[in-house]
Amino acid sequence: IPKGAAKQFPTKTELTEEEYKQISEDIGAEILDAKDGIKFNEHIESDDEQEAVEKDSEKVDHEREILTKEDLVKKYDLDNYDEEEGQVGIPVFGKSVGLTYHSSNNEDPYILLNDTLDDEEELNEMEILPTDNLILACKTEDDVSHLEILVYENEEDNLYVHHDIMLPSFPLCTEWLDFGKKGVQGNFAAIGTFEPEIEIWNLDSVDAIYPEVILGSTKNLKKPTTKKKTKKFNQVNDSRHVGAVTSISWNKSHRNLILTGSVDTTVKLWDLSSDTSTAVKSYAHHIDKVAAVSWNDKEPTVFLSGGYDNGGRVCCLDSRQPDTVSSWNLGSDVECIKWDPWRSERFLVSTEDGLVRCFDARNALPKGDAKPLYILHAHDSAVSSLDFSSHVDGLLVTGGADKFCKVWDIREDQPKKCIVSRDLGVGKVFAASFCVDTPYVLACTGSKGKIIVWNLENNSGVRNLFKGENVASENKKEIVEIEEEINNEDDEDDDLPDDDQWEDDDKMDEN
């Protein structure tokens, strides 16, 4: 997140009585829905088994027969209940004359501690300086998912968790934006999960219970009661997603627009300035799961989408002409898509086979068989992350399921080559991205749940290849990580969703 985007002193959320009541009602409604789902999906026992269960229940009730009043009096000696032996002093609830109630500790003359000092100390601990960067990291531990907001102090090389936000389901993607509902400017994060909704949270609010906005909400929709209606409820439509949200892209020029891709095969456009939370446009140019979407920063009406159809395919569209689609066949499922910030007509796409391909969006062919400008044999397995430095032309980072994070030189007039390849100890790399303010600093995380800040300023390969490109000479730590031990076992796959979860909508709903 850019420096200065967050409030210096975040607001602490305090719920009113009405909000507590609303939360209680929502929880009750969710419990009822869960019970209905269990009844709908549970296996119906045979008549003989049901009869046996009823007999066992009657037997237990008979053994737990309630005692009579005389038995209770005799067993607990209730006749002598008030005659306690050895009672000394004044009864606790005896005479209450002279007791005084104070609305706060400050009004009580016998309490010397000052609550104001504690509040000021807590406020200072929550302070975010204008020189600090924030990092967003989604995490799931013990089936509990949350979004962590971390602070990276560049001058001190310090990284710590500032606060976190509970999420309703397994997180799949996140995107920072400064545009809230109805044009409110601030510090927000859009989250995509296994639920068919997009939640937008206010990052300047601590202990928040609800998101600011839920796009494509199903809360007010009538829930299906039969399997036949369930399938109808999950049919693809133009107003909302019906499957997990796998990718989000915010339009930095038209700041009220975000784009989302889903396993329901659609790409949807949302307008945050609208009074409704339904999609303003739905694109159906894919026939299989959509894995990635990306707006072009220089041509803000143009976007890319990549999916699993035809063995892996990338499409380029102008949102004003949705019927004109340019496409490229890849032969492998799409993992990530990024526009080149230095050459707006080019984009990079990473795939499951470990390759990164560069295409020119102007050179699409009718059958999608246009050749890439160049190919990087980046990793031995899926390339799960890639990002450009927005300050240094030709500086690229990739991360893969082979646990390596690699830095590349892809400048126009240079042979494409890997500068640094390193296992940062984060497990299978899920995300690696450059800082938007500092040219050679990037954050990386993976299946072990650790967040690493990697400073390339002191790397000799980077320093030699990018001389004159604002490489700092000051001595700083190369690797900064948070002081926390999280799940260091070698087998990280247990924390990830099974492949079967992506197969059909029914299994998606269950999971």
XYZ file of C-alpha atoms in Angstrom:
511
model
C 0.000 0.000 0.000
C 1.436 3.464 -0.851
C 2.950 5.543 1.918
C 0.535 8.037 3.402
C -2.573 6.162 2.211
C -3.517 5.044 5.722
C -4.748 7.219 8.580
C -2.067 8.130 11.079
C -4.346 7.024 13.911
C -6.847 4.329 12.817
C -10.350 4.467 14.250
C -11.367 1.846 16.787
C -14.821 0.441 16.103
C -17.291 0.549 19.008
C -20.632 -1.149 18.481
C -23.958 0.363 19.501
C -26.823 -1.588 21.049
C -28.585 -1.682 17.676
C -25.477 -3.150 16.004
C -25.136 -5.789 18.728
C -28.778 -6.721 18.164
C -28.229 -6.906 14.398
C -25.177 -9.153 14.857
C -27.191 -11.463 17.114
C -29.970 -11.678 14.528
C -27.495 -12.359 11.707
C -25.779 -15.116 13.670
C -29.145 -16.683 14.472
C -30.134 -16.588 10.802
C -26.834 -18.197 9.773
C -27.279 -20.968 12.353
C -30.771 -21.688 11.026
C -29.444 -21.774 7.468
C -26.686 -24.161 8.527
C -29.200 -26.450 10.260
C -31.425 -26.430 7.172
C -28.413 -27.325 5.049
C -27.520 -30.222 7.321
C -31.064 -31.547 7.201
C -31.115 -31.176 3.434
C -27.808 -33.012 2.876
C -27.846 -35.634 5.636
C -28.395 -39.286 4.862
C -31.877 -40.501 5.847
C -31.624 -43.495 8.142
C -33.631 -46.644 7.583
C -36.807 -47.330 9.600
C -35.087 -49.990 11.725
C -32.198 -47.670 12.606
C -34.604 -44.883 13.477
C -36.591 -47.182 15.748
C -33.413 -48.260 17.533
C -32.449 -44.622 18.096
C -35.850 -43.844 19.599
C -35.619 -46.814 21.993
C -32.186 -45.704 23.177
C -33.532 -42.196 23.743
C -36.415 -43.490 25.860
C -33.990 -45.568 27.933
C -31.796 -42.553 28.646
C -34.810 -40.440 29.635
C -35.934 -43.133 32.061
C -32.473 -43.347 33.672
C -32.422 -39.549 34.070
C -35.840 -39.369 35.768
C -36.299 -36.110 37.659
C -36.135 -36.381 41.434
C -39.179 -35.479 43.535
C -39.285 -32.365 45.702
C -38.850 -34.382 48.950
C -35.781 -36.150 47.514
C -34.163 -32.848 46.581
C -34.793 -31.364 50.076
C -33.322 -34.429 51.754
C -30.335 -34.786 49.405
C -29.142 -31.174 49.631
C -30.370 -30.433 53.202
C -32.370 -27.466 52.014
C -34.107 -27.049 55.396
C -30.821 -25.825 56.898
C -29.678 -23.935 53.798
C -29.681 -20.469 55.470
C -27.876 -21.593 58.641
C -24.267 -21.402 57.452
C -21.577 -22.252 59.994
C -18.588 -20.014 60.608
C -19.963 -16.914 58.948
C -17.776 -13.942 59.841
C -18.186 -10.269 59.041
C -20.849 -8.489 57.048
C -22.835 -10.444 54.432
C -21.934 -9.607 50.880
C -25.401 -8.366 50.049
C -26.207 -7.081 53.510
C -26.593 -3.389 54.178
C -25.800 -1.291 51.103
C -26.246 2.141 52.656
C -23.478 4.530 51.663
C -22.433 2.719 48.489
C -21.742 5.106 45.609
C -21.820 4.291 41.894
C -19.390 6.087 39.554
C -19.905 6.167 35.804
C -16.121 6.044 35.173
C -12.921 5.374 37.088
C -11.947 9.035 36.788
C -14.840 10.009 39.088
C -13.891 7.496 41.790
C -11.519 9.177 44.349
C -10.163 5.785 45.494
C -8.889 4.760 42.028
C -5.585 6.451 41.319
C -4.893 4.900 37.884
C -5.518 7.221 34.969
C -7.403 5.659 32.072
C -6.396 8.553 29.847
C -2.746 7.542 30.018
C -3.618 3.984 28.935
C -5.686 5.310 26.044
C -2.869 7.578 24.918
C -0.367 4.737 25.099
C -2.643 2.468 23.065
C -3.190 5.251 20.536
C 0.555 5.749 20.125
C 1.057 2.033 19.580
C -1.522 2.091 16.766
C 0.098 5.075 15.020
C 1.059 4.638 11.352
C 3.685 7.121 10.204
C 3.616 8.721 6.738
C 6.937 6.962 6.017
C 5.497 3.490 6.723
C 4.294 1.048 4.101
C 1.387 -1.309 4.738
C 1.310 -4.890 3.443
C -1.872 -6.935 3.021
C -1.644 -10.677 3.624
C -4.503 -13.170 3.683
C -4.023 -16.193 5.912
C -5.880 -19.306 7.019
C -4.920 -21.129 10.214
C -6.937 -23.986 11.730
C -9.819 -23.282 9.311
C -9.989 -19.649 10.494
C -9.293 -17.066 7.775
C -8.283 -13.463 8.282
C -6.663 -10.501 6.559
C -3.510 -9.190 8.225
C -2.487 -5.545 7.869
C 1.263 -5.366 8.440
C 3.441 -2.283 8.867
C 6.900 -2.166 7.289
C 9.150 0.549 8.713
C 11.686 1.067 5.953
C 14.173 3.111 7.963
C 14.333 0.612 10.836
C 13.868 -2.535 8.698
C 11.038 -3.540 11.011
C 7.949 -5.605 10.114
C 4.987 -6.314 12.400
C 1.240 -7.021 12.332
C -0.753 -3.860 13.043
C -4.243 -5.423 13.151
C -6.254 -8.082 11.389
C -9.758 -8.670 10.020
C -11.729 -11.909 10.239
C -12.908 -13.303 6.898
C -15.953 -15.524 6.281
C -14.236 -18.068 4.060
C -10.933 -19.212 2.544
C -9.347 -16.131 0.862
C -8.268 -16.372 -2.766
C -7.390 -12.814 -3.819
C -7.135 -9.263 -2.541
C -6.768 -5.814 -4.078
C -6.081 -2.434 -2.483
C -8.142 0.599 -3.530
C -8.707 4.132 -2.273
C -12.341 4.388 -3.390
C -15.161 3.304 -1.101
C -18.907 3.046 -1.537
C -20.521 6.135 -3.115
C -17.194 7.871 -3.661
C -15.818 7.877 -0.127
C -12.039 8.232 -0.363
C -9.957 6.225 2.067
C -7.964 3.055 2.571
C -9.812 -0.094 1.518
C -9.199 -3.721 0.550
C -11.398 -5.850 -1.706
C -11.338 -9.555 -0.811
C -12.393 -12.539 -2.917
C -13.056 -15.880 -1.193
C -14.777 -19.207 -1.804
C -18.029 -17.321 -1.265
C -19.553 -15.776 -4.422
C -19.261 -12.279 -2.938
C -16.658 -9.504 -2.840
C -16.154 -7.849 0.538
C -14.648 -4.360 0.765
C -13.149 -3.584 4.171
C -12.041 -0.265 5.637
C -8.399 -0.765 6.632
C -8.433 2.390 8.779
C -10.974 0.809 11.130
C -9.736 -1.522 13.888
C -11.975 -4.296 15.300
C -14.490 -3.890 12.492
C -17.255 -6.515 12.447
C -18.785 -5.879 9.052
C -17.262 -4.827 5.707
C -18.100 -1.451 4.232
C -19.657 -3.052 1.144
C -20.550 -6.567 -0.016
C -20.744 -6.761 -3.807
C -23.032 -9.446 -5.179
C -24.492 -10.142 -1.749
C -26.859 -13.106 -1.438
C -28.156 -12.049 1.984
C -31.528 -10.783 0.779
C -32.023 -13.549 -1.777
C -34.455 -16.320 -0.970
C -32.553 -19.500 -0.126
C -33.445 -22.670 -2.048
C -35.090 -25.524 -0.153
C -34.712 -28.371 -2.666
C -31.862 -29.694 -4.738
C -33.648 -28.681 -7.926
C -33.983 -25.098 -6.685
C -30.362 -25.145 -5.509
C -29.144 -25.725 -9.052
C -31.363 -22.929 -10.295
C -30.065 -20.641 -7.544
C -26.503 -21.337 -8.737
C -27.145 -20.642 -12.408
C -24.851 -18.054 -14.013
C -26.500 -14.619 -14.161
C -25.581 -11.017 -14.982
C -26.062 -9.472 -11.529
C -23.727 -11.482 -9.278
C -21.232 -14.327 -9.138
C -22.400 -17.824 -8.241
C -18.941 -19.315 -7.631
C -15.694 -18.510 -5.839
C -14.054 -15.179 -6.725
C -10.507 -15.885 -7.906
C -9.226 -12.488 -9.063
C -9.849 -8.756 -8.526
C -8.459 -5.755 -10.415
C -9.056 -2.084 -9.520
C -9.130 0.564 -12.240
C -6.741 3.310 -11.110
C -8.036 5.790 -13.692
C -11.767 5.193 -13.311
C -11.459 4.672 -9.577
C -15.069 3.623 -9.028
C -14.677 0.486 -11.158
C -13.367 -2.936 -10.187
C -13.237 -6.115 -12.252
C -13.604 -9.655 -10.893
C -13.145 -13.152 -12.280
C -14.784 -16.296 -10.928
C -14.945 -20.065 -11.257
C -18.466 -19.536 -12.612
C -16.694 -18.690 -15.955
C -17.734 -15.016 -15.941
C -15.936 -11.693 -15.590
C -17.984 -8.964 -13.915
C -17.686 -5.187 -13.756
C -18.759 -3.370 -10.576
C -19.416 0.328 -9.970
C -18.719 1.408 -6.395
C -20.469 4.741 -6.924
C -23.737 2.933 -7.634
C -26.526 2.702 -5.084
C -26.841 -1.041 -5.712
C -24.408 -3.874 -5.038
C -25.057 -5.729 -8.282
C -22.739 -5.946 -11.284
C -23.173 -3.346 -14.004
C -21.806 -5.664 -16.702
C -21.120 -9.379 -17.065
C -18.726 -10.816 -19.675
C -19.143 -14.416 -20.803
C -16.250 -14.866 -23.261
C -14.766 -17.754 -21.233
C -16.206 -21.257 -21.095
C -14.234 -22.445 -18.066
C -12.956 -21.052 -14.776
C -11.470 -17.539 -14.859
C -8.174 -17.401 -12.959
C -6.956 -13.807 -13.469
C -8.093 -10.336 -14.577
C -6.108 -7.121 -15.042
C -6.873 -3.539 -16.137
C -4.430 -1.675 -18.376
C -3.210 1.406 -16.480
C -2.401 3.363 -19.651
C -5.543 2.336 -21.591
C -8.093 2.294 -18.729
C -10.966 0.793 -20.758
C -8.927 -2.266 -21.821
C -8.539 -5.359 -19.673
C -7.159 -8.899 -19.775
C -8.671 -12.101 -18.471
C -7.148 -15.568 -18.308
C -8.860 -18.890 -17.772
C -8.744 -22.636 -18.033
C -10.734 -22.905 -21.273
C -9.108 -24.471 -24.357
C -6.279 -25.729 -22.183
C -5.420 -22.193 -21.065
C -6.426 -18.976 -22.809
C -5.904 -15.224 -22.404
C -8.452 -12.706 -23.719
C -8.170 -8.957 -24.288
C -11.276 -6.765 -24.405
C -12.300 -3.141 -24.494
C -15.072 -2.716 -21.925
C -16.886 -0.420 -24.374
C -16.926 -3.141 -27.082
C -17.500 -6.418 -25.210
C -18.264 -8.384 -28.382
C -14.762 -7.858 -29.811
C -12.447 -10.354 -28.145
C -8.780 -10.997 -28.948
C -7.396 -14.248 -27.576
C -4.190 -16.274 -27.236
C -4.053 -20.034 -26.653
C -1.377 -21.118 -24.180
C -1.610 -24.885 -23.801
C -1.499 -24.623 -19.993
C -3.765 -23.155 -17.297
C -3.306 -19.462 -16.507
C -1.877 -18.467 -13.136
C -1.170 -14.691 -13.348
C -1.485 -11.808 -15.827
C 0.337 -8.447 -15.730
C 0.495 -5.518 -18.141
C 3.982 -4.114 -18.733
C 3.921 -0.672 -17.026
C 6.607 0.599 -19.428
C 5.049 -0.666 -22.670
C 1.271 -0.488 -22.478
C 0.732 -2.762 -25.487
C 2.555 -5.716 -23.893
C 1.550 -8.135 -21.190
C 3.041 -11.135 -19.411
C 1.146 -14.281 -18.507
C 2.408 -17.095 -16.257
C 1.093 -20.644 -16.510
C 0.984 -23.918 -14.656
C 3.802 -25.420 -16.746
C 6.379 -23.027 -15.250
C 6.603 -20.651 -18.243
C 6.160 -16.883 -18.511
C 5.144 -15.641 -21.966
C 5.200 -12.081 -23.288
C 2.626 -11.036 -25.907
C 1.834 -7.891 -27.854
C -1.883 -7.144 -27.536
C -1.904 -5.709 -31.071
C -0.738 -8.968 -32.668
C -3.647 -11.264 -31.878
C -4.690 -13.761 -34.570
C -8.252 -15.021 -35.228
C -7.595 -18.557 -33.989
C -5.576 -17.460 -30.965
C -2.306 -18.983 -32.192
C -0.150 -15.817 -32.217
C 3.427 -16.459 -31.109
C 4.800 -14.818 -27.963
C 7.515 -12.177 -28.220
C 9.641 -14.229 -25.835
C 9.319 -17.040 -23.279
C 10.944 -17.328 -19.862
C 11.468 -20.847 -18.515
C 10.933 -19.409 -15.069
C 10.244 -22.320 -12.683
C 10.035 -26.092 -12.508
C 6.365 -25.911 -11.535
C 3.462 -23.446 -11.637
C 4.450 -19.742 -11.682
C 2.015 -18.563 -9.036
C 3.112 -14.914 -8.920
C 4.756 -12.236 -11.054
C 5.161 -8.477 -10.746
C 6.974 -5.551 -12.372
C 8.877 -2.840 -10.568
C 7.013 0.383 -11.285
C 10.246 2.397 -10.831
C 12.883 0.365 -12.712
C 12.322 -0.595 -16.346
C 12.897 -4.292 -16.975
C 12.972 -5.469 -13.353
C 10.631 -8.448 -12.863
C 10.009 -10.873 -9.989
C 8.423 -14.320 -10.228
C 7.447 -16.847 -7.568
C 6.662 -20.506 -8.041
C 5.388 -23.652 -6.421
C 9.004 -24.899 -6.515
C 9.569 -22.597 -3.470
C 11.897 -20.243 -5.380
C 11.572 -16.507 -5.846
C 13.465 -15.166 -8.883
C 14.423 -11.694 -10.082
C 14.769 -11.103 -13.848
C 16.229 -8.542 -16.227
C 13.805 -8.291 -19.182
C 14.874 -4.941 -20.644
C 14.192 -4.401 -24.334
C 17.826 -4.158 -25.396
C 19.158 -6.923 -23.142
C 19.021 -10.735 -23.261
C 16.374 -11.951 -20.835
C 18.129 -13.518 -17.858
C 17.648 -14.438 -14.217
C 19.646 -12.216 -11.850
C 18.825 -13.858 -8.513
C 17.160 -17.149 -7.594
C 16.529 -17.806 -3.921
C 14.502 -19.995 -1.603
C 13.308 -17.465 0.985
C 11.928 -20.107 3.341
C 8.271 -19.249 2.797
C 7.372 -22.612 1.250
C 5.544 -22.659 -2.057
C 5.463 -19.036 -3.154
C 1.916 -17.675 -3.447
C 2.583 -13.946 -3.818
C 5.570 -11.712 -4.592
C 5.109 -8.015 -5.351
C 7.213 -4.865 -5.476
C 6.682 -1.904 -3.182
C 4.908 0.929 -4.990
C 7.156 3.559 -3.352
C 10.613 1.934 -3.146
C 12.196 0.586 -6.365
C 14.062 -2.450 -5.040
C 11.926 -3.641 -2.128
C 9.445 -6.479 -2.526
C 7.242 -8.595 -0.254
C 6.902 -12.346 -0.559
C 4.793 -14.992 1.154
C 3.903 -18.635 0.713
C 2.448 -21.824 2.106
C 4.322 -21.644 5.427
C 2.426 -18.511 6.419
C 5.523 -16.302 6.741
C 5.818 -12.823 5.234
C 9.244 -11.760 3.978
C 10.409 -8.291 2.886
C 13.293 -8.669 0.423
C 15.499 -5.616 -0.182
C 17.483 -5.947 -3.445
C 19.558 -2.791 -2.908
C 22.500 -4.729 -1.494
C 22.402 -7.522 -4.085
C 25.505 -7.298 -6.280
C 23.748 -8.689 -9.366
C 21.040 -6.050 -9.238
C 23.550 -3.318 -8.455
C 25.800 -4.212 -11.411
C 23.016 -4.590 -13.980
C 20.983 -1.534 -13.021
C 23.717 1.053 -12.430
C 22.333 4.560 -12.442
C 18.799 3.284 -11.763
C 18.627 4.783 -8.234
C 20.222 1.817 -6.501
C 20.904 2.988 -2.944
C 24.356 2.499 -1.445
C 23.328 2.575 2.218
C 23.794 -0.624 4.183
C 20.407 -2.156 4.973
C 19.134 -5.618 5.776
C 18.496 -7.748 2.715
C 15.834 -9.975 4.312
C 13.311 -8.769 6.892
C 10.695 -11.113 8.328
C 8.138 -10.915 11.069
C 9.107 -12.345 14.461
C 6.679 -15.239 14.438
C 6.917 -19.010 14.039
C 4.092 -20.345 11.886
C 3.655 -23.889 10.604
C 7.199 -24.766 9.554
C 6.393 -28.278 8.442
C 7.525 -29.368 4.990
C 4.128 -30.588 3.843
C 2.095 -27.428 3.290
C -0.586 -28.896 1.065
C -2.833 -29.760 4.032
C -3.754 -26.076 4.437
C -4.792 -25.653 0.801
C -8.167 -26.365 -0.799
C -8.450 -29.764 -2.444
C -8.662 -29.874 -6.227
C -12.089 -31.493 -5.889
C -13.406 -28.239 -4.418
C -13.197 -26.629 -7.850
C -15.096 -29.340 -9.699
C -18.719 -28.266 -9.456
C -20.997 -25.761 -7.803
C -22.540 -28.271 -5.361
C -19.150 -29.170 -3.885
C -18.216 -25.509 -3.803
C -21.288 -24.701 -1.708
C -20.531 -27.520 0.736
C -16.938 -26.402 1.197
